Amino acid sequence: GQNIDQPTEMTATEGAIVQINCTYQTSGFNGLFWYQQHAGEAPTFLSYNVLDGLEEKGRFSSFLSRSKGYSYLLLKELQMKDSASYLCAVRDSNYQLIWGAGTKLIIKP
Amino acid sequence: DAGITQSPRYKITETGRQVTLMCHQTWSHSYMFWYRQDLGHGLRLIYYSAAADITDKGEVPDGYVVSRSKTENFPLTLESATRSQTSVYFCASSGGEEADTQYFGPGTRLTVL
């Protein structure tokens, strides 16, 4: 079957750095997405990786290793507004997105 | 500049009733999707549509019906609501210049009593 694993919850301190990991086993691979979802709101797009390596976008970076079925989202200079759930999703061979259950990130002052 | 909207935002209904959730997008995106989100689960695809009059089942289609007569609208109907369909429903669309990315509506919180 298809499976996306990410930690359920993480806690970090304002101003620090946090890395959220995602491992996947899917039937085919056509890209990996990270979305941010604040409580009670819709998911919003953060990043997309289809080739191995690091994609940097301001305070957020996303890394992909296709051979290891692994990705991480790196958040730097954490702010209180970064408290949210972070969703990892993989597009499979049918071009459908398979979603992880999300990682709830709690930022403490 | 409405983007993608859903209505109603909140709905309470009773078991056995028919309910229709509306989704409208102003981007002329070709693809539209319906997901449900439940605690402890990732987003699960109910139905999707590649274009007007083209729809296909996702992971959890049972108990749901969709139609897409116009590119901009993609309603989702629960023909006879059950308590297990209590959930948050998100509509999404993709297409245009950033064809890879799905953009989500604000969601509809549905409670079936």
GROMACS .gro file of N, CA, C and O in nm, chain A residues 16-107:
model
  368
   16ALA      N    1   1.430   2.967   1.698
   16ALA     CA    2   1.512   2.849   1.672
   16ALA      C    3   1.487   2.794   1.531
   16ALA      O    4   1.419   2.856   1.450
   17ILE      N    5   1.546   2.676   1.507
   17ILE     CA    6   1.529   2.605   1.380
   17ILE      C    7   1.463   2.470   1.409
   17ILE      O    8   1.494   2.406   1.510
   18VAL      N    9   1.374   2.427   1.321
   18VAL     CA   10   1.311   2.296   1.338
   18VAL      C   11   1.308   2.224   1.204
   18VAL      O   12   1.294   2.287   1.099
   19GLN      N   13   1.325   2.093   1.210
   19GLN     CA   14   1.322   2.010   1.089
   19GLN      C   15   1.209   1.909   1.103
   19GLN      O   16   1.205   1.832   1.199
   20ILE      N   17   1.118   1.908   1.007
   20ILE     CA   18   1.005   1.815   1.008
   20ILE      C   19   1.030   1.712   0.898
   20ILE      O   20   1.044   1.747   0.781
   21ASN      N   21   1.037   1.587   0.938
   21ASN     CA   22   1.068   1.480   0.844
   21ASN      C   23   0.945   1.414   0.786
   21ASN      O   24   0.837   1.412   0.849
   22CYS      N   25   0.963   1.361   0.667
   22CYS     CA   26   0.855   1.289   0.598
   22CYS      C   27   0.917   1.173   0.521
   22CYS      O   28   1.012   1.195   0.445
   23THR      N   29   0.870   1.052   0.546
   23THR     CA   30   0.914   0.937   0.467
   23THR      C   31   0.793   0.883   0.393
   23THR      O   32   0.680   0.890   0.442
   24TYR      N   33   0.820   0.828   0.275
   24TYR     CA   34   0.708   0.784   0.194
   24TYR      C   35   0.737   0.652   0.122
   24TYR      O   36   0.852   0.620   0.091
   25GLN      N   37   0.631   0.579   0.100
   25GLN     CA   38   0.633   0.459   0.015
   25GLN      C   39   0.509   0.469  -0.071
   25GLN      O   40   0.397   0.457  -0.022
   26THR      N   41   0.529   0.497  -0.199
   26THR     CA   42   0.416   0.515  -0.289
   26THR      C   43   0.438   0.439  -0.419
   26THR      O   44   0.551   0.402  -0.452
   27SER      N   45   0.330   0.417  -0.491
   27SER     CA   46   0.340   0.353  -0.621
   27SER      C   47   0.377   0.462  -0.721
   27SER      O   48   0.292   0.532  -0.774
   28GLY      N   49   0.503   0.479  -0.743
   28GLY     CA   50   0.552   0.583  -0.832
   28GLY      C   51   0.574   0.714  -0.758
   28GLY      O   52   0.528   0.734  -0.645
   29PHE      N   53   0.647   0.802  -0.822
   29PHE     CA   54   0.678   0.931  -0.761
   29PHE      C   55   0.683   1.037  -0.870
   29PHE      O   56   0.756   1.027  -0.967
   30ASN      N   57   0.599   1.140  -0.849
   30ASN     CA   58   0.598   1.253  -0.943
   30ASN      C   59   0.599   1.385  -0.868
   30ASN      O   60   0.530   1.480  -0.906
   31GLY      N   61   0.675   1.388  -0.758
   31GLY     CA   62   0.690   1.514  -0.687
   31GLY      C   63   0.638   1.507  -0.544
   31GLY      O   64   0.551   1.424  -0.511
   32LEU      N   65   0.695   1.590  -0.459
   32LEU     CA   66   0.657   1.595  -0.319
   32LEU      C   67   0.625   1.738  -0.281
   32LEU      O   68   0.697   1.831  -0.318
   33PHE      N   69   0.515   1.755  -0.208
   33PHE     CA   70   0.466   1.887  -0.171
   33PHE      C   71   0.466   1.902  -0.019
   33PHE      O   72   0.442   1.805   0.054
   34TRP      N   73   0.489   2.024   0.026
   34TRP     CA   74   0.466   2.061   0.165
   34TRP      C   75   0.362   2.173   0.168
   34TRP      O   76   0.370   2.270   0.091
   35TYR      N   77   0.265   2.155   0.259
   35TYR     CA   78   0.162   2.255   0.280
   35TYR      C   79   0.161   2.293   0.428
   35TYR      O   80   0.193   2.211   0.515
   36GLN      N   81   0.119   2.416   0.454
   36GLN     CA   82   0.098   2.463   0.592
   36GLN      C   83  -0.052   2.477   0.615
   36GLN      O   84  -0.125   2.523   0.527
   37GLN      N   85  -0.097   2.435   0.733
   37GLN     CA   86  -0.238   2.448   0.764
   37GLN      C   87  -0.255   2.500   0.907
   37GLN      O   88  -0.226   2.428   1.003
   38HIS      N   89  -0.302   2.623   0.920
   38HIS     CA   90  -0.336   2.676   1.051
   38HIS      C   91  -0.469   2.618   1.095
   38HIS      O   92  -0.554   2.582   1.012
   39ALA      N   93  -0.487   2.608   1.226
   39ALA     CA   94  -0.608   2.547   1.281
   39ALA      C   95  -0.733   2.614   1.226
   39ALA      O   96  -0.746   2.736   1.229
   40GLY      N   97  -0.825   2.532   1.176
   40GLY     CA   98  -0.951   2.584   1.126
   40GLY      C   99  -0.944   2.648   0.989
   40GLY      O  100  -1.042   2.707   0.943
   41GLU      N  101  -0.828   2.638   0.924
   41GLU     CA  102  -0.812   2.700   0.793
   41GLU      C  103  -0.776   2.596   0.687
   41GLU      O  104  -0.756   2.479   0.716
   42ALA      N  105  -0.768   2.643   0.563
   42ALA     CA  106  -0.733   2.556   0.452
   42ALA      C  107  -0.582   2.537   0.443
   42ALA      O  108  -0.505   2.624   0.486
   43PRO      N  109  -0.536   2.427   0.387
   43PRO     CA  110  -0.393   2.410   0.360
   43PRO      C  111  -0.347   2.512   0.257
   43PRO      O  112  -0.421   2.544   0.162
   44THR      N  113  -0.226   2.564   0.276
   44THR     CA  114  -0.167   2.656   0.178
   44THR      C  115  -0.032   2.603   0.135
   44THR      O  116   0.045   2.550   0.216
   45PHE      N  117  -0.002   2.617   0.008
   45PHE     CA  118   0.119   2.562  -0.053
   45PHE      C  119   0.244   2.628   0.001
   45PHE      O  120   0.253   2.750   0.013
   46LEU      N  121   0.345   2.544   0.035
   46LEU     CA  122   0.474   2.595   0.079
   46LEU      C  123   0.584   2.565  -0.022
   46LEU      O  124   0.661   2.655  -0.058
   47SER      N  125   0.596   2.437  -0.062
   47SER     CA  126   0.709   2.402  -0.147
   47SER      C  127   0.680   2.277  -0.227
   47SER      O  128   0.590   2.199  -0.194
   48TYR      N  129   0.760   2.260  -0.331
   48TYR     CA  130   0.748   2.146  -0.422
   48TYR      C  131   0.888   2.098  -0.459
   48TYR      O  132   0.973   2.179  -0.499
   49ASN      N  133   0.913   1.968  -0.445
   49ASN     CA  134   1.040   1.907  -0.486
   49ASN      C  135   1.011   1.791  -0.580
   49ASN      O  136   0.927   1.707  -0.549
   50VAL      N  137   1.081   1.788  -0.691
   50VAL     CA  138   1.070   1.673  -0.780
   50VAL      C  139   1.208   1.612  -0.807
   50VAL      O  140   1.218   1.493  -0.838
   51LEU      N  141   1.312   1.691  -0.790
   51LEU     CA  142   1.450   1.643  -0.803
   51LEU      C  143   1.517   1.641  -0.666
   51LEU      O  144   1.480   1.716  -0.576
   52ASP      N  145   1.619   1.557  -0.651
   52ASP     CA  146   1.692   1.549  -0.525
   52ASP      C  147   1.759   1.682  -0.493
   52ASP      O  148   1.808   1.751  -0.583
   53GLY      N  149   1.763   1.713  -0.367
   53GLY     CA  150   1.834   1.832  -0.325
   53GLY      C  151   1.748   1.925  -0.243
   53GLY      O  152   1.638   1.890  -0.200
   54LEU      N  153   1.803   2.042  -0.220
   54LEU     CA  154   1.742   2.140  -0.132
   54LEU      C  155   1.681   2.255  -0.212
   54LEU      O  156   1.744   2.310  -0.300
   55GLU      N  157   1.557   2.290  -0.179
   55GLU     CA  158   1.490   2.406  -0.235
   55GLU      C  159   1.472   2.506  -0.123
   55GLU      O  160   1.411   2.475  -0.021
   56GLU      N  161   1.524   2.629  -0.142
   56GLU     CA  162   1.514   2.729  -0.036
   56GLU      C  163   1.418   2.839  -0.077
   56GLU      O  164   1.421   2.886  -0.192
   57LYS      N  165   1.335   2.878   0.020
   57LYS     CA  166   1.237   2.983  -0.006
   57LYS      C  167   1.223   3.064   0.121
   57LYS      O  168   1.142   3.036   0.207
   58GLY      N  169   1.309   3.166   0.133
   58GLY     CA  170   1.304   3.250   0.252
   58GLY      C  171   1.344   3.172   0.376
   58GLY      O  172   1.447   3.105   0.380
   59ARG      N  173   1.260   3.175   0.479
   59ARG     CA  174   1.291   3.104   0.604
   59ARG      C  175   1.266   2.954   0.592
   59ARG      O  176   1.304   2.878   0.680
   60PHE      N  177   1.197   2.912   0.486
   60PHE     CA  178   1.161   2.772   0.470
   60PHE      C  179   1.248   2.707   0.362
   60PHE      O  180   1.273   2.767   0.256
   61SER      N  181   1.290   2.584   0.387
   61SER     CA  182   1.363   2.506   0.288
   61SER      C  183   1.305   2.365   0.289
   61SER      O  184   1.259   2.317   0.393
   62SER      N  185   1.309   2.300   0.174
   62SER     CA  186   1.263   2.161   0.167
   62SER      C  187   1.367   2.079   0.094
   62SER      O  188   1.422   2.122  -0.007
   63PHE      N  189   1.390   1.959   0.147
   63PHE     CA  190   1.492   1.868   0.093
   63PHE      C  191   1.425   1.740   0.048
   63PHE      O  192   1.328   1.693   0.109
   64LEU      N  193   1.480   1.680  -0.059
   64LEU     CA  194   1.428   1.554  -0.109
   64LEU      C  195   1.541   1.458  -0.141
   64LEU      O  196   1.639   1.498  -0.205
   65SER      N  197   1.522   1.331  -0.101
   65SER     CA  198   1.607   1.222  -0.146
   65SER      C  199   1.514   1.113  -0.198
   65SER      O  200   1.448   1.044  -0.119
   66ARG      N  201   1.507   1.099  -0.329
   66ARG     CA  202   1.416   1.000  -0.388
   66ARG      C  203   1.462   0.858  -0.359
   66ARG      O  204   1.381   0.768  -0.339
   67SER      N  205   1.593   0.834  -0.357
   67SER     CA  206   1.644   0.699  -0.333
   67SER      C  207   1.609   0.650  -0.192
   67SER      O  208   1.589   0.531  -0.171
   68LYS      N  209   1.598   0.744  -0.098
   68LYS     CA  210   1.566   0.707   0.040
   68LYS      C  211   1.417   0.725   0.072
   68LYS      O  212   1.374   0.691   0.182
   69GLY      N  213   1.341   0.776  -0.020
   69GLY     CA  214   1.199   0.801   0.008
   69GLY      C  215   1.182   0.895   0.125
   69GLY      O  216   1.101   0.872   0.216
   70TYR      N  217   1.255   1.007   0.121
   70TYR     CA  218   1.267   1.093   0.238
   70TYR      C  219   1.269   1.239   0.199
   70TYR      O  220   1.330   1.278   0.099
   71SER      N  221   1.201   1.318   0.281
   71SER     CA  222   1.203   1.462   0.263
   71SER      C  223   1.201   1.527   0.401
   71SER      O  224   1.160   1.466   0.500
   72TYR      N  225   1.249   1.648   0.408
   72TYR     CA  226   1.228   1.727   0.530
   72TYR      C  227   1.198   1.871   0.494
   72TYR      O  228   1.237   1.921   0.388
   73LEU      N  229   1.127   1.935   0.585
   73LEU     CA  230   1.097   2.077   0.578
   73LEU      C  231   1.174   2.144   0.691
   73LEU      O  232   1.162   2.103   0.806
   74LEU      N  233   1.253   2.243   0.657
   74LEU     CA  234   1.335   2.313   0.756
   74LEU      C  235   1.280   2.454   0.773
   74LEU      O  236   1.267   2.528   0.674
   75LEU      N  237   1.248   2.489   0.895
   75LEU     CA  238   1.197   2.621   0.924
   75LEU      C  239   1.299   2.693   1.013
   75LEU      O  240   1.335   2.646   1.121
   76LYS      N  241   1.346   2.809   0.967
   76LYS     CA  242   1.446   2.885   1.042
   76LYS      C  243   1.382   3.007   1.108
   76LYS      O  244   1.275   3.052   1.067
   77GLU      N  245   1.451   3.060   1.207
   77GLU     CA  246   1.406   3.183   1.275
   77GLU      C  247   1.257   3.176   1.306
   77GLU      O  248   1.179   3.261   1.266
   78LEU      N  249   1.221   3.072   1.380
   78LEU     CA  250   1.081   3.045   1.405
   78LEU      C  251   1.009   3.164   1.467
   78LEU      O  252   1.061   3.232   1.556
   79GLN      N  253   0.887   3.184   1.419
   79GLN     CA  254   0.800   3.288   1.472
   79GLN      C  255   0.674   3.223   1.527
   79GLN      O  256   0.638   3.112   1.486
   80MET      N  257   0.606   3.292   1.615
   80MET     CA  258   0.485   3.235   1.676
   80MET      C  259   0.382   3.200   1.569
   80MET      O  260   0.310   3.101   1.582
   81LYS      N  261   0.378   3.278   1.461
   81LYS     CA  262   0.280   3.252   1.355
   81LYS      C  263   0.309   3.124   1.278
   81LYS      O  264   0.227   3.078   1.199
   82ASP      N  265   0.426   3.063   1.302
   82ASP     CA  266   0.458   2.935   1.237
   82ASP      C  267   0.390   2.818   1.306
   82ASP      O  268   0.398   2.704   1.258
   83SER      N  269   0.327   2.843   1.419
   83SER     CA  270   0.250   2.738   1.486
   83SER      C  271   0.136   2.696   1.393
   83SER      O  272   0.046   2.774   1.362
   84ALA      N  273   0.141   2.571   1.350
   84ALA     CA  274   0.047   2.522   1.249
   84ALA      C  275   0.075   2.373   1.229
   84ALA      O  276   0.169   2.318   1.286
   85SER      N  277  -0.006   2.311   1.145
   85SER     CA  278   0.024   2.174   1.101
   85SER      C  279   0.091   2.182   0.965
   85SER      O  280   0.058   2.268   0.883
   86TYR      N  281   0.187   2.092   0.944
   86TYR     CA  282   0.262   2.088   0.818
   86TYR      C  283   0.235   1.953   0.753
   86TYR      O  284   0.258   1.848   0.813
   87LEU      N  285   0.182   1.959   0.631
   87LEU     CA  286   0.137   1.840   0.560
   87LEU      C  287   0.233   1.806   0.449
   87LEU      O  288   0.269   1.891   0.368
   88CYS      N  289   0.272   1.680   0.445
   88CYS     CA  290   0.357   1.627   0.339
   88CYS      C  291   0.268   1.548   0.244
   88CYS      O  292   0.179   1.472   0.289
   89ALA      N  293   0.286   1.566   0.114
   89ALA     CA  294   0.205   1.493   0.016
   89ALA      C  295   0.292   1.452  -0.101
   89ALA      O  296   0.375   1.530  -0.148
   90VAL      N  297   0.271   1.331  -0.150
   90VAL     CA  298   0.346   1.278  -0.264
   90VAL      C  299   0.251   1.254  -0.380
   90VAL      O  300   0.142   1.198  -0.361
   91ARG      N  301   0.292   1.295  -0.498
   91ARG     CA  302   0.212   1.267  -0.617
   91ARG      C  303   0.257   1.133  -0.674
   91ARG      O  304   0.375   1.116  -0.707
   92ASP      N  305   0.163   1.041  -0.687
   92ASP     CA  306   0.200   0.905  -0.726
   92ASP      C  307   0.198   0.886  -0.877
   92ASP      O  308   0.188   0.983  -0.952
   93SER      N  309   0.207   0.761  -0.921
   93SER     CA  310   0.214   0.732  -1.064
   93SER      C  311   0.086   0.770  -1.138
   93SER      O  312   0.088   0.788  -1.260
   94ASN      N  313  -0.025   0.780  -1.066
   94ASN     CA  314  -0.152   0.823  -1.126
   94ASN      C  315  -0.172   0.973  -1.116
   94ASN      O  316  -0.281   1.023  -1.143
   95TYR      N  317  -0.069   1.043  -1.073
   95TYR     CA  318  -0.073   1.188  -1.055
   95TYR      C  319  -0.174   1.230  -0.950
   95TYR      O  320  -0.226   1.342  -0.954
   96GLN      N  321  -0.201   1.141  -0.854
   96GLN     CA  322  -0.286   1.176  -0.741
   96GLN      C  323  -0.197   1.207  -0.621
   96GLN      O  324  -0.092   1.146  -0.602
   97LEU      N  325  -0.241   1.301  -0.537
   97LEU     CA  326  -0.167   1.334  -0.416
   97LEU      C  327  -0.205   1.239  -0.304
   97LEU      O  328  -0.323   1.220  -0.275
   98ILE      N  329  -0.103   1.178  -0.243
   98ILE     CA  330  -0.120   1.095  -0.124
   98ILE      C  331  -0.069   1.178  -0.007
   98ILE      O  332   0.046   1.223  -0.010
   99TRP      N  333  -0.152   1.196   0.096
   99TRP     CA  334  -0.122   1.289   0.204
   99TRP      C  335  -0.082   1.219   0.333
   99TRP      O  336  -0.142   1.118   0.371
  100GLY      N  337   0.016   1.275   0.401
  100GLY     CA  338   0.044   1.235   0.537
  100GLY      C  339  -0.059   1.297   0.630
  100GLY      O  340  -0.133   1.388   0.590
  101ALA      N  341  -0.062   1.249   0.754
  101ALA     CA  342  -0.160   1.298   0.852
  101ALA      C  343  -0.124   1.436   0.907
  101ALA      O  344  -0.205   1.498   0.974
  102GLY      N  345  -0.002   1.481   0.878
  102GLY     CA  346   0.037   1.615   0.922
  102GLY      C  347   0.116   1.614   1.052
  102GLY      O  348   0.100   1.525   1.136
  103THR      N  349   0.201   1.714   1.068
  103THR     CA  350   0.279   1.735   1.190
  103THR      C  351   0.235   1.866   1.252
  103THR      O  352   0.247   1.971   1.190
  104LYS      N  353   0.185   1.858   1.374
  104LYS     CA  354   0.145   1.980   1.445
  104LYS      C  355   0.268   2.039   1.512
  104LYS      O  356   0.333   1.975   1.595
  105LEU      N  357   0.303   2.161   1.473
  105LEU     CA  358   0.420   2.229   1.527
  105LEU      C  359   0.375   2.333   1.628
  105LEU      O  360   0.296   2.423   1.596
  106ILE      N  361   0.425   2.320   1.750
  106ILE     CA  362   0.394   2.414   1.857
  106ILE      C  363   0.517   2.498   1.883
  106ILE      O  364   0.627   2.444   1.907
  107ILE      N  365   0.501   2.629   1.876
  107ILE     CA  366   0.612   2.721   1.902
  107ILE      C  367   0.594   2.784   2.040
  107ILE      O  368   0.489   2.840   2.070
   0.00000   0.00000   0.00000
